[in-house]
Coordinates of C-alpha atoms in Angstrom, one line a residue:
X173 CA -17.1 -7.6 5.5
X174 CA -14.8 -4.9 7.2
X175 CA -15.6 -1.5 7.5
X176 CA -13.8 2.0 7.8
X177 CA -15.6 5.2 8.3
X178 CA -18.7 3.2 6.9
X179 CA -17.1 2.1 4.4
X180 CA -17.5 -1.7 3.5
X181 CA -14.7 -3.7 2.4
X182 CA -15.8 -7.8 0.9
X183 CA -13.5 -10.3 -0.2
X184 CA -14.4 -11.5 -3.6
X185 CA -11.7 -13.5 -4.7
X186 CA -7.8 -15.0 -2.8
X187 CA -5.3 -17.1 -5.5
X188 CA -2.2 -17.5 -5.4
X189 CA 0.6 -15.6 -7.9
X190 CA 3.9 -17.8 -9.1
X191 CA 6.1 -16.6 -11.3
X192 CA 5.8 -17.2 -14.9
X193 CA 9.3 -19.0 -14.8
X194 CA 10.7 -21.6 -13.4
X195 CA 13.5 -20.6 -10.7
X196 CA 16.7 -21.8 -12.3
X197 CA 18.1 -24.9 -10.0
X198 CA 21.2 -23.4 -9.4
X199 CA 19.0 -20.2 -7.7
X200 CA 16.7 -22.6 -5.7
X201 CA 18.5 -22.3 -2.2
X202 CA 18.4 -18.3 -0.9
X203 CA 21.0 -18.0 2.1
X204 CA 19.8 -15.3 4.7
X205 CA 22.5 -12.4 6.0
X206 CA 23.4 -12.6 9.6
X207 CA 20.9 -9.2 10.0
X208 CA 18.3 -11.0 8.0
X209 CA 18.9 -14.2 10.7
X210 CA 18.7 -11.7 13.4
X211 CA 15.3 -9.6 12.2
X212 CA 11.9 -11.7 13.4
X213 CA 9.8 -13.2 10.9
X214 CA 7.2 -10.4 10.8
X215 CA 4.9 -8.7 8.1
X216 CA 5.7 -5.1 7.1
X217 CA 2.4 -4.0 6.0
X218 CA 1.5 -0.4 3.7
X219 CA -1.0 0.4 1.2
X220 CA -0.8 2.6 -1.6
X221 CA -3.7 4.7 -2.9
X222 CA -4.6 5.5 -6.3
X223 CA -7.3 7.7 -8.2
X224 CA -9.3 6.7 -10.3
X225 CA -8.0 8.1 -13.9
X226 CA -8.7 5.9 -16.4
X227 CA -12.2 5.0 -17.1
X228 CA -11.3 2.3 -19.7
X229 CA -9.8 0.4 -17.4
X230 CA -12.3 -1.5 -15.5
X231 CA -11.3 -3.6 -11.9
X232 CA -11.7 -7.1 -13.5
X233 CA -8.6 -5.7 -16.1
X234 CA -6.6 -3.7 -13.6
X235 CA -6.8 -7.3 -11.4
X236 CA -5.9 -9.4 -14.5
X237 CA -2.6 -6.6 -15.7
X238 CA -1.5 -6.7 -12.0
X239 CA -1.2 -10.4 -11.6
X240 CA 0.5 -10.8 -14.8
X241 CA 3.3 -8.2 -14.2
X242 CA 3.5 -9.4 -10.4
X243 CA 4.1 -13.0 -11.9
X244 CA 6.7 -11.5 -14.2
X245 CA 8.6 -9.8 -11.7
X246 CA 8.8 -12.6 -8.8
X247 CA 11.2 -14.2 -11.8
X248 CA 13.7 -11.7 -11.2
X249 CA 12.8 -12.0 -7.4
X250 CA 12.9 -15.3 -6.6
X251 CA 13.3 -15.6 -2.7
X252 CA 10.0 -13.9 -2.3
X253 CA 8.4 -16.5 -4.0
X254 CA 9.5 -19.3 -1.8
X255 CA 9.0 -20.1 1.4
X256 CA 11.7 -19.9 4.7
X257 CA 12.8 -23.2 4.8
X258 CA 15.1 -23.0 8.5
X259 CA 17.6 -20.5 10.4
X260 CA 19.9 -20.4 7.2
X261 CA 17.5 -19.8 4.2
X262 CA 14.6 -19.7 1.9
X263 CA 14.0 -22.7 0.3
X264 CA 13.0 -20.7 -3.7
X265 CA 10.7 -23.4 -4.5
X266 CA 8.1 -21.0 -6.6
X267 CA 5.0 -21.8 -4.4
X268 CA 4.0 -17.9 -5.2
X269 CA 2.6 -15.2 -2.9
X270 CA -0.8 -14.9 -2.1
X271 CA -3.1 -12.4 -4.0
X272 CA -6.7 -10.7 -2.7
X273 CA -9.4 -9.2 -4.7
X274 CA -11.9 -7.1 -2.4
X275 CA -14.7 -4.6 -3.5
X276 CA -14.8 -1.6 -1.1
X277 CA -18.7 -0.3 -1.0
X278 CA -17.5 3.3 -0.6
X279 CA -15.8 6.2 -2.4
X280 CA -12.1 6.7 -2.0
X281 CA -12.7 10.6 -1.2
X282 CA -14.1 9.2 2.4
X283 CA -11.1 7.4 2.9
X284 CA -9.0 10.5 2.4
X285 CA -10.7 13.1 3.5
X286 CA -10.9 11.6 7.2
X287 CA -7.6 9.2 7.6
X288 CA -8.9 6.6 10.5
X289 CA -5.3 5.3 10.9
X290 CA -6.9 2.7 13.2
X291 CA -9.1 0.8 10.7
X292 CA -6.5 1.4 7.5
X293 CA -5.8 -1.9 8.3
X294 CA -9.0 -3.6 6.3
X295 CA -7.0 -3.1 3.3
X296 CA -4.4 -5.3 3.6
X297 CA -4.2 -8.7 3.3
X298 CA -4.3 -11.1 6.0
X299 CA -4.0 -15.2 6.0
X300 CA -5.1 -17.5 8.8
X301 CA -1.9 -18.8 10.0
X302 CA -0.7 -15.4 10.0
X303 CA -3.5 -13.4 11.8
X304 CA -1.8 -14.1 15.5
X305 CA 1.7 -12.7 14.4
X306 CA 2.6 -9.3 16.3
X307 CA 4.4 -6.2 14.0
X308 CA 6.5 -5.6 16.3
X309 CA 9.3 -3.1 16.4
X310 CA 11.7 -4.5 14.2
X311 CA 14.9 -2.5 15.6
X312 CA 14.3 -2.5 18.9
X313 CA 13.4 -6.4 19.1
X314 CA 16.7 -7.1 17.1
X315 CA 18.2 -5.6 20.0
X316 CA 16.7 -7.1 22.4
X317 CA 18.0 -10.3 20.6
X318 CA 21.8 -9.1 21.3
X319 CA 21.0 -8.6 24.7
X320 CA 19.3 -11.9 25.4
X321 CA 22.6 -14.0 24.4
X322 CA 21.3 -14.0 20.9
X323 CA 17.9 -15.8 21.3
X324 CA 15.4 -15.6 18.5
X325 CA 13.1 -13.2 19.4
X326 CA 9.4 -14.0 19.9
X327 CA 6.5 -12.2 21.3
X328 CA 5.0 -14.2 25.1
X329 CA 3.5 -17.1 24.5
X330 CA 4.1 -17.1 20.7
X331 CA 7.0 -18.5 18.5
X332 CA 6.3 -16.6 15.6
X333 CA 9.4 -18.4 14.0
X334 CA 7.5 -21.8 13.1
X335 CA 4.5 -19.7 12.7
X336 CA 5.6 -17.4 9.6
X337 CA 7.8 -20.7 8.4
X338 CA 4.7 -22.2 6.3
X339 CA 3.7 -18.7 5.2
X340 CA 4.0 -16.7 1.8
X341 CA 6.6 -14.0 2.4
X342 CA 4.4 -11.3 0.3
X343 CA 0.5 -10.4 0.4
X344 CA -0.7 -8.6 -1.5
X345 CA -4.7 -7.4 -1.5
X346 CA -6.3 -5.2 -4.4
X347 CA -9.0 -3.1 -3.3
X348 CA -11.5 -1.7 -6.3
X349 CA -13.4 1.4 -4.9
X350 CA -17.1 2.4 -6.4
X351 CA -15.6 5.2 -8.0
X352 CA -13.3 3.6 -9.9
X353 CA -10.2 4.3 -7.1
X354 CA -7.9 1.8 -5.9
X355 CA -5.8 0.8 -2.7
X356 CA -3.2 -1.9 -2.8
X357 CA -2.4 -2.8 0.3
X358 CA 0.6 -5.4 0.7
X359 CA 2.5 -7.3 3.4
X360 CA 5.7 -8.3 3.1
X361 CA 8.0 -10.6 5.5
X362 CA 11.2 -8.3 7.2
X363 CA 13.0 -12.1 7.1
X364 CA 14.1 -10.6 3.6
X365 CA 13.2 -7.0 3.2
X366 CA 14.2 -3.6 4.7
X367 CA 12.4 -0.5 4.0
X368 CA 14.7 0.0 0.6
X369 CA 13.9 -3.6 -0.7
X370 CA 10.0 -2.9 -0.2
X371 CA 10.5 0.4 -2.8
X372 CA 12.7 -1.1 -5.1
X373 CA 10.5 -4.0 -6.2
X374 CA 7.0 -1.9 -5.8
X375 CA 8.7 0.7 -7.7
X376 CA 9.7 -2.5 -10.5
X377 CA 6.5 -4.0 -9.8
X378 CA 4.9 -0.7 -10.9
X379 CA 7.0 -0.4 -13.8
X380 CA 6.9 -3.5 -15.1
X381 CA 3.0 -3.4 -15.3
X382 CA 3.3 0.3 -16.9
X383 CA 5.4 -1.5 -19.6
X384 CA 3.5 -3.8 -21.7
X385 CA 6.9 -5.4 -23.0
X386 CA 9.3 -7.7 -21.6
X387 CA 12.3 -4.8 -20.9
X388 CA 14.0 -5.8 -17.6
X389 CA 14.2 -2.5 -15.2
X390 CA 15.8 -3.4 -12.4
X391 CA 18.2 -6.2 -12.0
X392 CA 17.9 -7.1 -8.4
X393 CA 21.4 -7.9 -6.8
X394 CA 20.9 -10.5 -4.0
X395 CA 24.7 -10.3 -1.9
X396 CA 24.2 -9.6 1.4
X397 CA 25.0 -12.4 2.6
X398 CA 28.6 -12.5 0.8
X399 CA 28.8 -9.2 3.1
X400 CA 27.2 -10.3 6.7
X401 CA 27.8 -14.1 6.2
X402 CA 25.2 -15.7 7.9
X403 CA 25.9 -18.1 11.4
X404 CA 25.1 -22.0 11.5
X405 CA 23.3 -22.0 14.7
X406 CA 19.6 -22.3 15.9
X407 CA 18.6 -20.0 18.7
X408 CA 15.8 -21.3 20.9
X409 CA 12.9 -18.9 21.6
X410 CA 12.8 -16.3 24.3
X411 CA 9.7 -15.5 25.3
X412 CA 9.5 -12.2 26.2
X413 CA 7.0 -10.6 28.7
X414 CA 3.5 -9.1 27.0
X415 CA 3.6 -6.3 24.8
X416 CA 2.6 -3.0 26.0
X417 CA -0.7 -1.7 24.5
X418 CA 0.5 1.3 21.9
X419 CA -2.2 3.9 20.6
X420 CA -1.1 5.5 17.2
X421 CA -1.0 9.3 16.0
X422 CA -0.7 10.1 12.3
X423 CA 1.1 14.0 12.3
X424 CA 1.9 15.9 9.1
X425 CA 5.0 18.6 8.5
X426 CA 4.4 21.0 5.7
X427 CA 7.0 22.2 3.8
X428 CA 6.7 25.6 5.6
X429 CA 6.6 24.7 9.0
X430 CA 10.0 22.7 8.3
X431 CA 11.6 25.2 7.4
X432 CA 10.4 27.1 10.2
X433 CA 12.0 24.2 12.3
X434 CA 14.7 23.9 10.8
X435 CA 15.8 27.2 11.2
X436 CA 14.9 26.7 15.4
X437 CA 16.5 23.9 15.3
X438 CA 19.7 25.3 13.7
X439 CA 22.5 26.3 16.2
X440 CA 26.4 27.6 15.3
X441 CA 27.5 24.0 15.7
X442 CA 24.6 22.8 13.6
X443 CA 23.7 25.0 11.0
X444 CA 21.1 23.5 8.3
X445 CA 19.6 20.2 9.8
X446 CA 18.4 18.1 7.7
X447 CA 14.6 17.8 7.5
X448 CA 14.7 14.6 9.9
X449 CA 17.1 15.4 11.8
X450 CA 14.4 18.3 12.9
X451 CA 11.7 16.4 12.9
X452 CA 13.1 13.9 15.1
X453 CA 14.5 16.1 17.4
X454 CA 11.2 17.8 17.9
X455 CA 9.4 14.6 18.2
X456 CA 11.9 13.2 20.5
X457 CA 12.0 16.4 22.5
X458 CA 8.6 16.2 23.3
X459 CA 8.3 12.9 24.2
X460 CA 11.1 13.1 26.7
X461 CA 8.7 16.0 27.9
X462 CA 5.7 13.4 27.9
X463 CA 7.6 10.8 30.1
X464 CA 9.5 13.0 32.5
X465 CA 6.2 14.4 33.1
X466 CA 4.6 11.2 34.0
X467 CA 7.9 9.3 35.8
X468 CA 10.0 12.4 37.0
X469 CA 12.3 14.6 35.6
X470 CA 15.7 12.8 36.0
X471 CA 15.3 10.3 33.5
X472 CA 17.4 9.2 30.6
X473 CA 16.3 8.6 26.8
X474 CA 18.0 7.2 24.2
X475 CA 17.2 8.2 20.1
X476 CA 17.7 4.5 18.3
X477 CA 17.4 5.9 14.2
X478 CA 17.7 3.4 11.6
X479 CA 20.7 3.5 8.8
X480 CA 20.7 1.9 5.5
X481 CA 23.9 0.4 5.0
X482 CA 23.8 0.9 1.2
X483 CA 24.6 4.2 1.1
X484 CA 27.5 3.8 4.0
X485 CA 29.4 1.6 2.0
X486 CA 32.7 2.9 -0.3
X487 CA 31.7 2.5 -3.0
X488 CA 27.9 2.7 -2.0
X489 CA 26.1 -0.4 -2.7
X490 CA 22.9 -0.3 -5.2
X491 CA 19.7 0.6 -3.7
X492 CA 19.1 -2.6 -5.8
X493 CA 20.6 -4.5 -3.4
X494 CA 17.7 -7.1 -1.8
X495 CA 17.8 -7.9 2.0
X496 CA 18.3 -6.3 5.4
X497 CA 21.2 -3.9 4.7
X498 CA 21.0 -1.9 7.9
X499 CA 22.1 -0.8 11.2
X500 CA 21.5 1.9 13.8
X501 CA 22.9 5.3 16.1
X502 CA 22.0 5.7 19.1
X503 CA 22.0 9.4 20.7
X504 CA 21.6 9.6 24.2
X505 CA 20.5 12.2 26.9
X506 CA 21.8 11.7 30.8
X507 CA 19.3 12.2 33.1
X508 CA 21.5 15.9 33.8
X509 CA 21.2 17.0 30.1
X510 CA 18.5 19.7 29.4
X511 CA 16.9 18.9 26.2
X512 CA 15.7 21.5 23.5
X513 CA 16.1 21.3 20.1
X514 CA 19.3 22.6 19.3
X515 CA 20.9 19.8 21.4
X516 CA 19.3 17.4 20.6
X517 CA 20.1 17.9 16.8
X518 CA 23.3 17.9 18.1
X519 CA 23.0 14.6 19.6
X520 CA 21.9 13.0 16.2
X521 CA 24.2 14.7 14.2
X522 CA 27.2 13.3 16.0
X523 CA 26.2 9.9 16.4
X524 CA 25.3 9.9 12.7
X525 CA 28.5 11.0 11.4
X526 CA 30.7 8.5 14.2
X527 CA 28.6 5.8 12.7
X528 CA 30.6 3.2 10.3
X529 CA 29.5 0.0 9.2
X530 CA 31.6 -2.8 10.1
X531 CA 31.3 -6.5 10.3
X532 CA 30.4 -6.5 13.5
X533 CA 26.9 -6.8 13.8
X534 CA 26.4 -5.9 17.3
X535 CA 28.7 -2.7 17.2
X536 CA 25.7 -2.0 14.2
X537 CA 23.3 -2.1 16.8
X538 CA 24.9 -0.1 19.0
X539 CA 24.9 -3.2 21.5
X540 CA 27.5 -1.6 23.7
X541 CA 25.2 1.5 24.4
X542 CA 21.9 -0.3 24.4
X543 CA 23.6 -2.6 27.1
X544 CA 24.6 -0.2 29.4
X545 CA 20.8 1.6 29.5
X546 CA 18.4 -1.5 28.1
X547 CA 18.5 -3.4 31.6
X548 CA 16.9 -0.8 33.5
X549 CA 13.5 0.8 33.5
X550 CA 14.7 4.0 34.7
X551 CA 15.6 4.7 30.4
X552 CA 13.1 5.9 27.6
X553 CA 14.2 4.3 24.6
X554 CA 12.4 5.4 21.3
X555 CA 12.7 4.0 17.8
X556 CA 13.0 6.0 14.9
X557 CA 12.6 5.0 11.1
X558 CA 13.0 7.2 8.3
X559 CA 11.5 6.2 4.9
X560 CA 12.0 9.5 3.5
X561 CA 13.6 9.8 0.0
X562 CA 12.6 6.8 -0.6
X563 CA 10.4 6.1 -3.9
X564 CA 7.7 5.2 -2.6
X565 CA 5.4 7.6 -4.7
X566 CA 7.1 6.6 -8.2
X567 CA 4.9 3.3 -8.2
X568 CA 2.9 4.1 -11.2
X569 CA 1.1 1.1 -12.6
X570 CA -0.3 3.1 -15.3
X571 CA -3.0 4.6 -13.5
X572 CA -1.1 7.9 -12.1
X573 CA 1.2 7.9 -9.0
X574 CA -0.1 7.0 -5.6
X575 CA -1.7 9.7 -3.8
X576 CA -1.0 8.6 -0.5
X577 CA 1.2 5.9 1.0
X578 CA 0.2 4.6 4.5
X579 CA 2.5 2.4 6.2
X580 CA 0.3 0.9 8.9
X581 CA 1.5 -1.6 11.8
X582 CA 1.1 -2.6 15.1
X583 CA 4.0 -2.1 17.4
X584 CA 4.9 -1.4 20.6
X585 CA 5.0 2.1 22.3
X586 CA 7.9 4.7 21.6
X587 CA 8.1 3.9 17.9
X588 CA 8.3 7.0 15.3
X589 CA 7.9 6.3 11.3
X590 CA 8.6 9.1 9.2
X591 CA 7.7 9.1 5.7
X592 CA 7.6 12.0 2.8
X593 CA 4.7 13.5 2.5
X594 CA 3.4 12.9 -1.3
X595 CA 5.2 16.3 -2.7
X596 CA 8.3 15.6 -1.3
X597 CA 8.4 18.4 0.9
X598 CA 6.6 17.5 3.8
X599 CA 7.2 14.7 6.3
X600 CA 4.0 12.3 7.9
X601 CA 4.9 11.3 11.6
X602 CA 3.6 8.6 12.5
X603 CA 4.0 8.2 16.3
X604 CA 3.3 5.0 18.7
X605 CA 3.0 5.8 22.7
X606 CA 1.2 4.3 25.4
X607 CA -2.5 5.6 26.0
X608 CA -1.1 7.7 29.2
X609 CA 1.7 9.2 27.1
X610 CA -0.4 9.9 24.1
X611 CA -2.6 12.2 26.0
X612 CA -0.2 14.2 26.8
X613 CA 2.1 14.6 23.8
X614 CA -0.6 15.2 21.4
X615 CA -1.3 18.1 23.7
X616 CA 2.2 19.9 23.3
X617 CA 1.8 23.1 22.2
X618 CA 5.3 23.2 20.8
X619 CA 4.9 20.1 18.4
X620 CA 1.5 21.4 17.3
X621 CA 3.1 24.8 16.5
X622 CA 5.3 22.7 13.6
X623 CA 2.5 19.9 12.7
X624 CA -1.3 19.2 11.9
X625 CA -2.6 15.8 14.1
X626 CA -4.2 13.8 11.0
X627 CA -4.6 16.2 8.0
X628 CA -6.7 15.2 5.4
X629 CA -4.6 13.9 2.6
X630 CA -6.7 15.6 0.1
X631 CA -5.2 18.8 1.7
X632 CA -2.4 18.3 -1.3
X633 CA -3.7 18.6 -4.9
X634 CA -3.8 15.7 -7.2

């Protein structure tokens, strides 16, 4: 048994989900991208939360619905029912995705009411050749790859390659509360999935349990690699050296105090900045703070945000297109810059709008950049990752809309995921530093003037 906040979690029951047809022959062989070739074989993990709303409904029938609609929709997503077979692709051999029942001894209110971001990880799944393999900071560790002469990038002492190569490339793990509330928490494999790719089939997942009937919703369009074709070569591992320790922070941006950002945020150049565009300048703004007051105050730092591609394409690609469509900006402040809000909006805004997507997939990465600061320890380089607008919350299986979505992984420090808040209106931070630097920033007056350090999530009606 696991606990959280006393709560107990138990495993009753682990099978394995195929889909309820056979993968056409001519759809057997799944050819990775050249980004998907590029991103290491690591689980995303998150975990929805649901009330409980239906008494009629008991667990054993909620199980029994989900594993028949998730069996019906790996049909239209084949790849994530295989397994990686080398360098070049997933071999769609419908040997399924593995499935977890557990029985939390605890009320879902508990869970809620006092977020412990450090034991949300009980409910996902986990399976044993998988336990060893680091989250790491997808972006940032794709970069690194460029740098290293494109070496597949594993973790010291670990190739995490041939480790994830036997594995399923989705968990998935049910949890049944006492009061009749659920959390399903899931895993899937970033060989094949971006951040998009993960909404768009829970979103069809949810759907296609909601609807008893066998209507197709989404037709998943699987073309990437037609548009980053991938390259016929094998890159030995690079070991790189140990991970730095990173201590997590959950902080939440109300509606209110975003627009109160915004507006402080807003200069005559940059009038009207987006909602992350403010809450990434803050953040970034005071963890430039945090590290010049630790290593001095001429130092560098770099803002590497995340891009989806699908939306940067002419025409725009569907946000049903499966794989890693993405790419990044870097914006960067000299070691003689001031920061402040204003500029560092600023910063972002132009490096967004010079960003293009190209075929190129280092100039996507912003190689050039990361190449003249990445060599160095005298630069701060943090990762952002915006999952905002994303429809995360639309995953109804029937049993009302999640009320909170946790994305929860273990990364390395100066990491920042932002994610809507479960109105739409708000933004949840969630921020990765060392120990050292966490003790500081969690102490800045000026971020805690704009957000609440671990709200409850019941703050928000449901």
């Amino acid at each position: 048994m696991a606990s959280n906040n006393g709560v107990e979690v138990e495993i009753v029951a682990r099978e394995t989900i195929k889909p309820s047809k056979p993968t056409p022959s001519n759809l057997k062989t799944f050819t990775f991208s050249r980004i998907d070739q590029f991103i290491p074989p690591i689980y995303f993990p998150l975990i929805f939360f649901y009330p409980y709303i239906d008494h009629l409904v008991v667990a054993k029938e909620r199980s029994l619905l989900l594993k028949a609609s998730l069996s019906n929709v790996l049909t239209r997503y084949h790849p994530f029912a295989g397994r990686i077979k080398d360098h070049v692709s997933i071999e769609c051999n419908d040997e399924g995705v593995l499935f977890v029942e557990a029985r939390v001894n605890g009320v879902l209110f508990d869970v809620l009411q006092h977020p412990n971001v450090e034991q949300l990880k009980k409910f996902i799944p986990s399976e044993p050749q998988s336990e060893n393999i680091a989250m790491g900071n997808l972006l940032f560790h794709s970069l690194r790859l460029f740098l290293k002469f494109y070496y597949l990038i594993c973790f010291a002492n670990t190739n995490i390659f041939s480790v994830t190569l036997q594995g399923n490339l989705i968990l998935v793990q049910v949890n049944f509360f006492q009061c009749g509330g659920m959390a399903i928490g899931l895993c899937f494999s970033h060989k094949l999935a971006d951040a998009t790719t993960i909404a768009t089939f829970m979103k069809d997942w949810a759907s296609t349990t909601l609807k008893s009937d066998t209507e197709v919703l989404v037709h998943p369009e699987f073309i990437a690699a037609s548009l980053f074709p991938p390259v016929d070569q094998m890159f030995p591992p690079n070991n790189q050296a140990p991970r730095r320790i990173s201590v997590r922070r959950r902080f939440v941006f109300d509606e209110s105090n975003i627009v109160a950002l915004k507006a402080l945020a807003s200069s005559t150049g940059n009038q009207q900045p987006t909602r992350v565009e403010a809450v990434t300048a803050l953040i970034w703004n005071c963890a430039v703070k945090t590290s010049r007051s630790i290593l001095g105050p001429s130092r560098p730092s770099l803002c590497f945000h995340a891009v989806n591609l699908r939306k940067r394409f002419s025409p725009p690609l569907s946000e049903h297109t499966i794989g890693n469509l993405l790419g990044a900006f870097v914006a960067q402040i000299e070691e003689t810059h001031e920061i402040g809000l204003q500029n560092l909006v600023s910063q972002l805004r132009k490096e967004k709008q010079e960003f293009r997507v190209t075929g190129d997939t280092e100039k996507l990465f912003k190689v050039d950049v990361m190449a003249r600061f990445g060599q160095t320890k005298d630069v701060d380089i943090f990762s952002f990752t915006s999952w905002c607008r994303m429809p995360l919350y639309e995953a109804d299986f029937g049993w009302g809309k999640p009320i909170w979505v946790a994305p929860i992984r273990t990364i390395d420090p100066h990491v920042v995921m932002l994610v809507d808040t479960r109105d739409g209106d708000g933004i949840e931070a969630w921020v990765y530093l060392t120990q050292e630097e966490m003790t500081i920033f969690e102490c800045d007056q000026e971020l805690l003037s704009f957000a609440s350090m671990n709200p409850s999530v019941l703050s928000e009606p449901f």
